[in-house]
Amino acid sequence: MTLNSRLRDHPNDLLWLLLACLYLIPVFIASNSYFNLSVLLLALFNINLWGKMSWRSLALFALIMILPLLSLFVTVLIYTRGAQDTPVIMNICGFNIYRLAWQNAIFLTVRAGCLAFLSFSFLLAVHYDRLVLSLLQNFHLSPAVGYALLITFNALSYMREEYSRIRLAYLMRFRKRIFPLNLIFPILVSATRYAHFAGLSLECRGLNREKTYLESYRWQKKDAVILLINLCQIFSLIALFVINEWFSIRWQ
Amino acid sequence: MNNPVYNINNYSLLYPLNDQPILLKGELEIREKDTLLLSGNSGSGKTSLLYTLKGLIPETIWGKLGGTIYFRNRNIIDLSPLEKAQIGLLFQNPACQMVNRTVRQELAFGLENLGISPSDIWQKITYLAEEFAIINLLDRDVTRLSGGEMQKIALLSIMAMEPEVYLFDEPTAFLDPDSARHFIAVFQRIVQQKTVIVVEHNLNYLQDYINRIIQINEQHEIKELDTKLFSWHQSFPALPAVSPGESILKVRNLKFGYTDNPILFQGVDFELREGEIVGIVGANGSGKTTLLKILAGNIRKYIGNVLYKNTDIRLLKPKIYFQDISLLFQDPANHFLFSRVIQEVSGRSDLLRISGLTGFGERNPFTLSEGEKRRLSLAIQWAGNRQIYLLDEPTFGQDYASRLALIDLVGRLRQQGCSFIIAGHDYAFLAAVCTRILEFKQGTLQPREIRQ
């Protein structure tokens, strides 16, 4: 077993970025809600086939998205220009729903939902550290920039801990749940201190020199094959919908 | 005689926006294979000297250097990055040193920068992981490590680079006694041919390994002390015994775990009485800080009960509970909210006097020394007249004098009927102040005998 195969059992994280573009572009262009939903389902299937995604986080995201999507739906339903020239298809509490407004509302809501879910699903699949290492190794991103990014991600977790400690200290001291603006002061001091020492740590361990990498995140044949398979699937889906459209026009 | 590594002559350093320079009068030669302890009071400039010896000042950290410092007969400020890589520096706070996501990446990072091949890095990491029993940590997220585990990883990541010189700023501050002893023993075996300069307040572990002691005295003079005459074992005057009052805090059959460690501890049972000081010790990651967080009401999902004056703390409103209880974090700066010391203690200059902070009222709390910060954090809580104080590693970063002052402060508070639960690794300090000590062993809390 080679060193790399012991460490690398997952696709390159750059692949997820490419796939995200591959799936998002057709949804932007398409004017068919069924097609958009199919692309979303295909993307979810592939993410789970080649990588890992937290369904729990996705479900939470869905809950958060209900309100904005509903608002979008209602807004389009009310304000679609020229909708009054089309037939009324239903009446809800004395409010007429016109065919054009209904179609537009469904289409735009599905499209917005699909774009949001696609973006979020790929975000869940990407490991930020592996993505940065991949950019460092494949695109010669400057180590100073790459490791500054990695430190920032670590700092987020550290600062969350610091914030919870400072918040608790405030709560214990003043017994108030509303936090004043000067609570930002110790957090800023803490963040500055963290950045200072993390920078020193990079310097002390000789960053910015020609370096090797224990874990290789170089683009491999396996990644190209996965990209190709996804490309084929997307084009097959597009072809399926184009043929279906063509047939439905002919039958009419 | 071994070759000299460092030559220091009348060193001085002035940080920007500071009118008090750090001074070291005299000459100091540090030679190959020296294992040198740098001793001195808080604020005497030990950490700054380590930064200078690493070559961080003035290039990376701004400051005006005076005098001369030579590393292998070359001025320290003329060293190339490659030469500086021969000097390994460990900072005081390991959490700020973590650059990568996993422990394995963190250990590999320095070696990658040296251009070592992946297979050699792999071998070296495997060797260190086996030697220091951290194989189970290799794939763990660095942000999920306990303070002690982080310190081990920070130390190992420097050791992996095999520098010529090791500069250590409190290397055992976060380690439990067993880990500290084990670490120093293995470390000594691996680096016995190297030069080591240590700044450390926990001297108990170092006696067998240090061959030179350099003290920076109050006149800023460098003095070499005899290792045989040096008092290695710091003892503290024990607080006078008092008979504890009624039970105020009861912990009943407490069980808690995290997602990746479902049973951190279980069956934890103990009581805290009025005027009692209970010490909590245990290995790194055994659950000391977690227990304090539970007692402070910061963690509410656990099995069992914590009763304050016979009421479950989960039923008490924070407004009521926090009138009587206070948790002091490891980093005292977490408690500071204002830009003047006097504001922090609600204008009570009597508290500043008792805490040994007279004359500091107009200072910014963040500019105080570590010892002063700790005393101020305690004074802040004192201003609120609390009944129970929970202290998490209160002696971290404190020199001997600061610890003595802390003991005095704890004693004064206890005279007023306050109770303490103190978690930490500083057994000498705990033995002096505590009425009893409990130890986390295999997931349970057991009584431990107090020996001075």
XYZ file of C-alpha atoms in Angstrom:
704
model
C 0.000 0.000 0.000
C 1.458 3.369 -0.963
C 1.587 6.270 1.438
C -0.896 8.246 -0.592
C -3.465 5.472 -0.811
C -3.348 5.203 2.979
C -4.257 8.850 3.224
C -6.395 9.575 0.197
C -9.707 7.717 -0.006
C -11.814 10.607 -1.216
C -12.094 12.695 -4.391
C -10.129 15.902 -4.773
C -12.070 18.708 -3.195
C -11.540 20.888 -6.271
C -13.808 18.381 -7.983
C -16.709 19.520 -5.830
C -16.180 23.093 -6.988
C -16.180 22.013 -10.639
C -19.238 19.829 -10.110
C -21.042 22.668 -8.358
C -20.522 24.841 -11.460
C -21.528 21.945 -13.700
C -24.838 21.515 -11.889
C -25.601 25.174 -11.225
C -25.219 26.444 -14.815
C -28.023 24.289 -16.362
C -30.364 25.267 -13.519
C -29.623 28.938 -14.248
C -30.379 28.489 -17.925
C -33.265 25.999 -17.871
C -36.888 27.114 -17.903
C -38.329 23.813 -16.764
C -39.006 23.154 -13.075
C -38.986 19.361 -13.543
C -35.558 19.609 -15.117
C -34.275 21.741 -12.241
C -35.587 19.282 -9.666
C -34.054 16.383 -11.594
C -30.666 18.137 -11.613
C -30.925 18.665 -7.858
C -31.750 15.002 -7.234
C -28.932 13.870 -9.519
C -26.487 16.144 -7.691
C -27.564 14.831 -4.270
C -27.206 11.251 -5.522
C -23.702 11.903 -6.835
C -22.517 13.787 -3.780
C -23.516 10.828 -1.628
C -22.047 8.350 -4.084
C -18.578 9.958 -4.253
C -18.430 11.834 -1.004
C -20.197 12.467 2.255
C -22.877 14.931 3.171
C -24.754 15.547 6.379
C -28.465 14.995 5.719
C -29.215 16.537 9.099
C -27.593 19.809 8.090
C -29.441 19.717 4.789
C -32.750 19.194 6.611
C -31.941 22.127 8.887
C -31.146 24.232 5.851
C -34.489 23.220 4.324
C -36.256 24.437 7.460
C -34.429 27.756 7.303
C -35.247 28.119 3.598
C -39.012 27.590 3.988
C -39.733 31.207 4.899
C -37.678 32.960 2.199
C -38.944 30.573 -0.496
C -42.521 31.083 0.639
C -42.028 34.845 0.570
C -40.632 34.628 -2.935
C -43.592 32.483 -4.026
C -46.181 34.905 -2.618
C -44.401 37.987 -3.974
C -44.258 36.605 -7.497
C -47.880 35.443 -7.202
C -49.001 38.987 -6.370
C -46.724 41.105 -8.538
C -46.332 39.218 -11.835
C -46.785 41.799 -14.572
C -49.461 41.035 -17.136
C -50.889 38.144 -15.105
C -54.394 39.660 -15.187
C -54.531 38.983 -18.954
C -54.419 35.248 -18.310
C -57.267 33.085 -16.972
C -57.988 32.769 -13.239
C -57.186 29.241 -12.133
C -58.304 29.462 -8.504
C -59.544 31.834 -5.847
C -58.097 31.819 -2.336
C -59.982 33.914 0.252
C -61.267 36.265 -2.438
C -57.852 36.597 -4.037
C -57.661 35.564 -7.718
C -54.741 33.412 -8.756
C -53.878 33.879 -12.426
C -52.313 31.184 -14.524
C -49.193 33.212 -15.479
C -48.581 34.323 -11.879
C -48.961 30.740 -10.644
C -46.574 29.342 -13.279
C -44.000 32.061 -12.646
C -44.225 31.669 -8.874
C -43.687 27.920 -9.054
C -40.861 28.192 -11.572
C -38.957 30.928 -9.757
C -39.400 29.321 -6.344
C -38.231 25.941 -7.598
C -35.280 27.533 -9.369
C -34.242 29.589 -6.349
C -34.696 26.557 -4.104
C -32.672 24.317 -6.399
C -29.848 26.856 -6.663
C -29.767 27.290 -2.892
C -29.887 23.551 -2.175
C -27.286 22.749 -4.819
C -24.888 25.356 -3.453
C -25.417 24.266 0.123
C -25.090 20.533 -0.688
C -21.737 21.082 -2.386
C -20.673 23.299 0.490
C -21.425 20.408 2.837
C -19.402 18.022 0.689
C -16.307 20.234 0.564
C -13.695 19.949 3.315
C -12.224 23.418 3.601
C -8.776 22.236 4.657
C -8.519 19.730 1.830
C -9.718 22.371 -0.624
C -7.019 24.808 0.503
C -4.362 22.072 0.338
C -5.627 21.162 -3.105
C -5.373 24.785 -4.260
C -1.858 24.968 -2.788
C -0.748 21.851 -4.617
C -2.570 22.206 -7.940
C -2.631 25.959 -8.508
C 0.543 26.990 -6.641
C -1.407 29.217 -4.306
C 1.065 31.065 -2.096
C 1.593 29.105 1.170
C 1.254 32.386 3.101
C -2.245 32.860 1.677
C -3.209 29.176 1.927
C -2.119 28.754 5.526
C -3.607 32.096 6.498
C -6.913 30.668 5.238
C -6.431 27.459 7.234
C -5.635 29.470 10.356
C -8.766 31.532 9.814
C -10.885 28.387 9.826
C -9.209 27.203 13.050
C -9.603 30.693 14.490
C -13.364 30.551 13.944
C -13.608 27.583 16.268
C -11.223 29.182 18.788
C -13.115 32.474 18.704
C -16.428 30.682 19.187
C -15.010 29.161 22.376
C -13.602 32.495 23.466
C -16.905 34.224 22.791
C -18.820 31.643 24.824
C -16.380 32.116 27.743
C -16.549 35.910 27.604
C -20.342 35.802 27.313
C -20.565 33.511 30.334
C -18.165 35.755 32.269
C -20.434 38.708 31.486
C -23.561 36.779 32.418
C -22.053 35.701 35.742
C -20.873 39.192 36.526
C -23.842 41.320 35.518
C -26.574 38.640 35.385
C -27.966 40.150 32.187
C -28.612 38.345 28.951
C -28.279 41.470 26.806
C -24.674 42.043 25.956
C -23.209 45.520 25.712
C -21.022 46.739 22.894
C -17.927 46.754 25.054
C -18.087 42.951 25.068
C -16.527 43.276 21.618
C -13.383 44.702 23.242
C -12.129 41.482 24.899
C -13.145 39.493 21.823
C -11.103 41.797 19.602
C -8.134 41.557 21.957
C -8.429 37.784 21.885
C -8.683 37.688 18.072
C -5.663 39.969 17.686
C -3.653 37.838 20.086
C -4.631 34.667 18.234
C -3.666 36.152 14.860
C -0.347 37.363 16.291
C 0.657 33.968 17.666
C -0.618 32.010 14.679
C 1.495 34.251 12.422
C 4.515 33.685 14.650
C 3.857 29.956 14.586
C 3.982 29.974 10.767
C 7.179 31.985 10.798
C 8.780 29.769 13.437
C 8.126 26.633 11.477
C 9.691 28.002 8.334
C 6.696 28.742 6.107
C 7.107 30.265 2.659
C 9.844 27.971 1.520
C 9.793 25.228 -1.069
C 7.729 22.685 0.761
C 6.611 19.111 0.350
C 3.216 17.739 1.387
C 2.566 14.630 3.446
C -0.907 14.279 1.982
C -1.125 14.640 -1.760
C -4.151 16.475 -3.071
C -3.041 16.551 -6.667
C -5.596 16.055 -9.407
C -5.768 12.342 -10.265
C -7.244 10.161 -12.983
C -9.933 9.073 -10.546
C -11.085 12.696 -10.205
C -11.187 13.142 -13.986
C -13.276 9.964 -14.333
C -15.791 11.179 -11.737
C -16.010 14.535 -13.528
C -16.566 12.767 -16.849
C -19.292 10.523 -15.419
C -21.102 13.563 -14.027
C -20.759 15.395 -17.340
C -22.309 12.416 -19.154
C -25.154 12.264 -16.653
C -25.933 15.970 -17.020
C -25.862 15.814 -20.823
C -28.079 12.712 -20.774
C -30.556 14.560 -18.587
C -30.522 17.584 -20.894
C -30.975 15.312 -23.912
C -33.872 13.533 -22.213
C -35.705 16.780 -21.562
C -34.984 18.195 -25.043
C -36.325 15.007 -26.682
C -39.347 15.013 -24.396
C -40.072 18.656 -25.298
C -39.650 17.920 -28.985
C -42.046 14.987 -28.799
C -44.651 16.902 -26.828
C -44.576 19.712 -29.445
C -44.936 17.158 -32.274
C -47.869 15.387 -30.597
C -49.639 18.710 -30.116
C 34.304 22.634 26.743
C 31.449 22.649 24.236
C 31.211 25.287 21.526
C 29.210 28.407 22.276
C 25.782 28.641 20.658
C 24.639 32.032 21.928
C 26.601 35.017 23.184
C 24.455 37.676 24.817
C 25.922 40.969 25.922
C 23.991 43.764 27.684
C 20.720 42.928 25.972
C 17.975 45.521 25.899
C 14.642 45.647 24.124
C 12.168 48.467 23.790
C 8.730 47.659 22.394
C 6.885 50.383 20.456
C 4.571 52.621 22.534
C 6.417 51.519 25.657
C 8.818 53.695 27.621
C 10.191 50.932 29.883
C 12.845 48.847 28.123
C 13.561 45.236 29.048
C 17.129 45.091 30.275
C 19.577 42.268 30.883
C 22.812 43.592 32.247
C 25.888 41.451 31.868
C 27.204 38.757 29.602
C 25.842 35.288 29.010
C 27.278 32.449 26.998
C 25.089 29.464 26.190
C 26.964 26.422 24.945
C 26.109 23.232 23.066
C 24.311 20.578 25.165
C 23.379 23.152 27.795
C 19.979 22.524 29.334
C 19.382 25.914 30.789
C 16.607 27.157 33.021
C 15.816 30.848 32.634
C 14.423 32.051 35.918
C 13.008 35.404 36.984
C 9.890 37.221 38.063
C 6.889 37.808 35.814
C 7.603 40.723 33.506
C 11.395 40.352 33.721
C 11.562 39.749 29.970
C 12.097 35.980 29.761
C 9.581 35.427 26.961
C 10.894 38.433 25.027
C 14.409 37.042 25.340
C 13.211 33.717 23.874
C 11.646 35.593 20.928
C 14.923 37.423 20.396
C 16.927 34.195 20.563
C 14.634 32.752 17.898
C 15.313 35.775 15.681
C 11.725 37.011 15.707
C 12.696 40.446 17.025
C 12.913 42.950 15.371
C 11.931 41.477 11.996
C 8.605 39.841 12.860
C 7.873 41.453 16.211
C 8.676 45.138 16.282
C 11.091 46.294 18.920
C 14.340 48.203 19.287
C 17.173 45.857 20.199
C 20.212 47.005 22.123
C 23.425 45.191 23.018
C 24.530 42.173 21.034
C 23.211 38.653 20.570
C 25.256 36.220 18.515
C 24.091 32.810 17.367
C 27.103 30.709 16.400
C 29.173 33.874 16.065
C 26.634 35.537 13.736
C 24.507 38.460 14.764
C 20.992 37.138 15.426
C 19.407 39.781 13.200
C 21.478 38.634 10.209
C 20.272 35.016 10.289
C 18.592 33.626 7.188
C 15.209 31.813 7.477
C 17.081 28.527 6.977
C 19.374 29.272 9.924
C 16.426 30.373 12.042
C 14.773 27.013 11.337
C 17.586 25.441 13.402
C 16.044 27.120 16.433
C 12.750 25.641 17.665
C 10.447 27.794 19.774
C 7.431 26.653 21.759
C 4.973 29.370 22.765
C 3.104 29.625 26.036
C -0.389 29.108 24.597
C -0.531 26.007 22.388
C -4.032 26.754 21.032
C -2.690 29.712 19.062
C 0.008 27.612 17.398
C -2.265 25.185 15.596
C -2.184 25.920 11.897
C -3.660 22.781 10.352
C -6.888 20.888 10.834
C -5.685 17.489 12.020
C -2.963 16.444 14.433
C -1.179 14.487 11.688
C -1.034 17.566 9.438
C 0.141 19.658 12.373
C 3.029 17.301 13.138
C 3.951 17.137 9.462
C 3.812 20.889 8.852
C 7.329 21.825 9.984
C 8.855 18.842 8.213
C 7.037 19.735 4.995
C 8.544 23.216 5.214
C 11.985 21.654 5.498
C 11.329 19.873 2.184
C 11.434 16.345 3.658
C 9.902 13.593 1.542
C 6.391 12.373 2.484
C 7.577 8.844 3.284
C 10.221 10.165 5.703
C 7.651 12.459 7.291
C 5.326 9.495 7.675
C 8.043 7.457 9.391
C 8.966 10.253 11.743
C 5.372 10.951 12.735
C 4.737 7.261 13.335
C 7.846 7.052 15.530
C 6.900 10.103 17.599
C 3.275 8.990 17.888
C 4.328 5.592 19.229
C 6.973 7.023 21.547
C 4.593 9.583 23.069
C 1.438 7.401 22.918
C -0.612 9.731 20.749
C -1.543 7.368 17.905
C -5.227 7.720 18.817
C -4.947 11.490 18.344
C -3.375 11.528 14.873
C -6.585 11.963 12.908
C -8.336 14.135 15.462
C -9.327 17.719 14.705
C -6.898 20.021 16.526
C -9.770 22.170 17.767
C -11.162 19.122 19.635
C -8.028 18.569 21.732
C -7.787 19.408 25.411
C -5.215 21.996 26.554
C -2.738 19.295 27.603
C -3.108 17.359 24.378
C -2.568 20.554 22.402
C 0.586 21.273 24.344
C 1.913 17.787 23.606
C 1.216 18.211 19.899
C 2.804 21.677 19.815
C 5.925 20.266 21.512
C 6.099 17.268 19.217
C 5.639 19.340 16.083
C 8.777 21.265 17.054
C 10.674 18.146 18.099
C 9.846 16.536 14.764
C 11.859 19.274 13.023
C 14.946 18.299 15.061
C 16.253 21.824 15.587
C 19.704 22.428 17.041
C 18.318 24.601 19.813
C 15.041 24.282 21.701
C 13.459 27.347 23.298
C 10.562 26.400 25.552
C 8.165 28.848 27.163
C 6.415 26.917 29.944
C 6.360 23.531 28.191
C 4.550 21.702 30.985
C 2.011 24.376 31.935
C -0.941 22.432 30.521
C 0.338 18.913 31.211
C -0.789 16.731 34.087
C 2.082 15.538 36.354
C 2.359 12.053 34.810
C 2.338 13.417 31.268
C 4.859 16.101 32.212
C 7.272 13.593 33.785
C 6.893 11.124 30.934
C 7.283 13.828 28.364
C 10.424 15.291 29.897
C 12.001 11.860 30.301
C 11.414 10.876 26.670
C 12.276 14.336 25.479
C 15.569 14.233 27.355
C 16.452 10.917 25.740
C 15.747 12.237 22.259
C 17.387 15.650 22.544
C 20.308 14.976 24.860
C 22.795 16.265 22.312
C 20.952 19.560 21.824
C 20.853 22.939 23.509
C 17.682 23.582 25.473
C 16.554 26.854 27.061
C 13.487 26.579 29.266
C 11.303 29.171 30.936
C 9.202 27.261 33.454
C 7.404 27.917 36.716
C 6.757 24.231 37.517
C 10.283 23.370 38.558
C 9.547 19.991 40.147
C 9.925 18.049 36.900
C 13.136 19.657 35.751
C 15.615 19.025 38.532
C 17.223 15.956 36.936
C 17.631 17.550 33.535
C 18.770 21.127 34.055
C 22.524 21.673 34.121
C 22.556 25.490 34.263
C 20.295 28.062 35.881
C 20.329 31.678 34.817
C 18.407 34.113 36.949
C 17.344 37.597 35.957
C 17.209 39.465 39.248
C 15.239 42.593 40.129
C 18.183 44.803 39.117
C 17.945 43.217 35.630
C 21.294 41.497 36.107
C 22.059 38.055 34.722
C 23.264 35.691 37.448
C 24.244 32.067 37.178
C 22.985 29.961 40.083
C 24.283 26.660 41.365
C 21.909 23.856 40.402
C 22.701 22.019 43.639
C 21.831 24.994 45.831
C 18.735 25.958 43.889
C 15.414 25.304 45.634
C 13.705 23.012 43.149
C 10.738 22.051 45.223
C 8.498 25.015 45.656
C 6.526 24.760 48.834
C 3.738 27.058 49.833
C 2.499 27.941 53.311
C -0.653 25.939 53.932
C -3.811 27.852 54.776
C -4.901 27.378 58.394
C -7.479 24.659 58.875
C -11.057 25.747 59.504
C -14.072 23.620 60.254
C -16.367 23.701 57.221
C -19.967 24.822 57.635
C -23.120 23.494 56.036
C -23.212 21.758 52.699
C -24.128 24.218 49.916
C -23.379 22.379 46.693
C -24.129 18.702 46.136
C -23.235 16.679 43.072
C -25.203 13.453 42.790
C -24.361 10.578 40.441
C -23.221 12.879 37.674
C -22.550 11.388 34.251
C -21.409 13.249 31.174
C -19.916 12.538 27.766
C -19.226 14.099 24.398
C -20.136 12.735 20.962
C -16.635 11.323 20.425
C -16.241 10.265 24.061
C -19.671 9.083 25.276
C -18.609 8.539 28.905
C -16.159 11.218 29.998
C -17.018 10.590 33.632
C -19.770 8.888 35.598
C -20.886 8.281 39.168
C -19.441 11.617 40.303
C -20.607 12.319 43.856
C -19.344 14.993 46.197
C -20.352 17.891 48.399
C -18.958 21.349 48.922
C -19.362 22.949 52.335
C -19.178 26.558 53.395
C -15.558 27.672 53.729
C -14.270 24.515 52.096
C -11.691 24.453 49.316
C -11.852 21.359 47.119
C -9.155 20.604 44.574
C -9.871 18.631 41.404
C -6.929 16.917 39.712
C -6.670 14.369 36.922
C -4.998 13.585 33.625
C -5.342 15.824 30.595
C -8.785 15.472 29.046
C -10.211 13.685 32.114
C -13.037 16.216 32.502
C -11.902 18.800 35.063
C -12.891 21.861 33.033
C -16.089 20.158 31.887
C -17.074 19.497 35.514
C -16.529 23.174 36.352
C -18.635 24.190 33.358
C -21.437 21.928 34.581
C -21.229 23.374 38.089
C -21.331 26.878 36.613
C -24.503 26.005 34.711
C -22.811 26.427 31.343
C -23.459 22.801 30.348
C -27.013 21.737 31.086
C -27.331 18.399 29.326
C -26.050 15.733 31.698
C -27.304 12.806 33.724
C -27.526 13.181 37.517
C -28.041 16.238 39.683
C -26.189 19.290 40.827
C -27.980 20.787 43.807
C -27.303 24.286 45.071
C -28.840 24.734 48.530
C -30.928 21.631 47.750
C -32.332 22.963 44.451
C -31.316 21.539 41.076
C -29.279 24.256 39.350
C -31.134 23.582 36.095
C -34.263 24.880 37.801
C -32.574 28.048 39.040
C -32.607 31.171 36.894
C -29.078 32.303 35.933
C -29.875 35.659 37.517
C -30.342 33.964 40.903
C -27.623 31.306 40.587
C -24.887 33.660 39.374
C -25.425 35.905 42.378
C -23.659 33.243 44.405
C -21.429 31.323 42.039
C -18.648 32.330 39.720
C -16.352 30.498 37.333
C -12.897 31.928 36.719
C -11.448 30.817 33.416
C -7.912 29.719 32.726
C -7.307 32.956 30.853
C -8.103 35.817 33.264
C -8.377 38.243 30.322
C -11.729 36.604 29.492
C -13.171 38.530 32.438
C -12.058 42.013 31.425
C -14.578 44.351 29.856
C -13.313 47.845 30.571
C -10.285 49.906 29.662
C -9.291 50.752 33.263
C -8.579 48.443 36.166
C -10.606 50.556 38.590
C -13.708 50.242 36.365
C -13.393 46.458 36.460
C -13.816 46.425 40.242
C -16.697 48.930 40.186
C -14.501 51.690 41.622
C -13.649 49.758 44.816
C -10.052 50.714 45.560
C -10.139 48.616 48.767
C -10.324 45.498 46.592
C -7.332 46.667 44.579
C -5.392 47.154 47.789
C -6.264 43.704 49.115
C -5.408 42.160 45.736
C -2.023 43.870 45.649
C -3.032 46.101 42.759
C -2.738 49.497 44.424
C -1.495 52.022 41.906
C -2.798 50.015 38.957
C -6.274 51.598 38.926
C -5.709 53.665 35.803
C -3.886 50.937 33.877
C -5.516 48.981 31.056
C -6.257 45.492 32.447
C -4.886 43.828 29.310
C -1.441 45.366 29.915
C -1.006 43.829 33.384
C 1.354 40.920 34.012
C -0.125 37.405 34.191
C -0.063 37.390 38.000
C -1.733 40.798 38.206
C -4.361 39.744 35.671
C -5.212 36.672 37.740
C -5.556 38.688 40.949
C -7.693 41.269 39.155
C -10.013 38.566 37.792
C -10.523 37.311 41.341
C -11.074 40.860 42.628
C -13.753 41.362 39.938
C -15.680 38.386 41.296
C -15.043 39.510 44.851
C -16.771 42.798 44.045
C -19.905 40.728 43.409
C -19.750 39.012 46.856
C -19.972 35.441 45.588
C -20.418 32.376 47.780
C -18.705 29.802 45.556
C -15.694 30.329 43.319
C -14.808 27.811 40.632
C -11.211 28.284 39.485
C -9.856 26.597 36.355
C -6.061 26.212 36.495
C -5.553 29.462 38.414
C -1.757 29.090 38.575
C -1.265 28.826 34.819
C 1.462 31.306 33.807
C 2.000 32.433 37.421
C 5.417 32.723 39.016
C 6.120 31.745 42.613
C 5.423 35.218 44.040
C 2.118 35.422 42.171
C 1.079 32.038 43.498
C 1.854 33.144 47.033
C -0.261 36.255 46.495
C -3.044 34.071 45.118
C -2.961 31.799 48.167
C -3.244 34.863 50.367
C -6.226 36.122 48.376
C -7.983 32.747 48.494
C -7.367 32.608 52.264
C -8.938 36.055 52.756
C -12.013 35.073 50.773
C -12.367 31.855 52.726
C -12.276 33.837 55.972
C -15.437 35.498 54.730
C -17.108 32.094 54.345
C -16.526 31.636 50.609
C -15.986 28.163 49.176
C -13.757 27.130 46.295
C -13.483 24.340 43.773
C -10.084 24.554 42.104
C -9.160 22.417 39.099
C -5.525 22.185 38.101
C -2.235 20.343 37.791
C -0.260 22.399 40.274
C -0.309 19.899 43.095
C 1.957 21.922 45.422
C -0.414 24.873 45.208
C -3.501 22.685 45.671
C -1.958 20.893 48.630
C -1.381 24.266 50.306
C -4.846 25.694 49.824
C -7.261 22.755 49.646
C -9.088 21.109 52.499
C -9.405 17.999 50.353
C -8.457 16.889 46.862
C -10.477 14.746 44.464
C -8.937 13.019 41.487
C -10.429 11.904 38.193
C -9.368 8.296 37.678
C -10.828 6.073 34.973
C -13.873 8.260 34.583
C -14.756 8.568 38.258
C -13.916 11.120 40.923
C -12.038 9.652 43.867
C -10.565 11.194 47.033
C -6.822 11.704 47.036
C -4.597 12.094 50.012
C -3.054 15.537 50.520
C 0.699 15.493 50.964
C 2.632 18.681 51.420
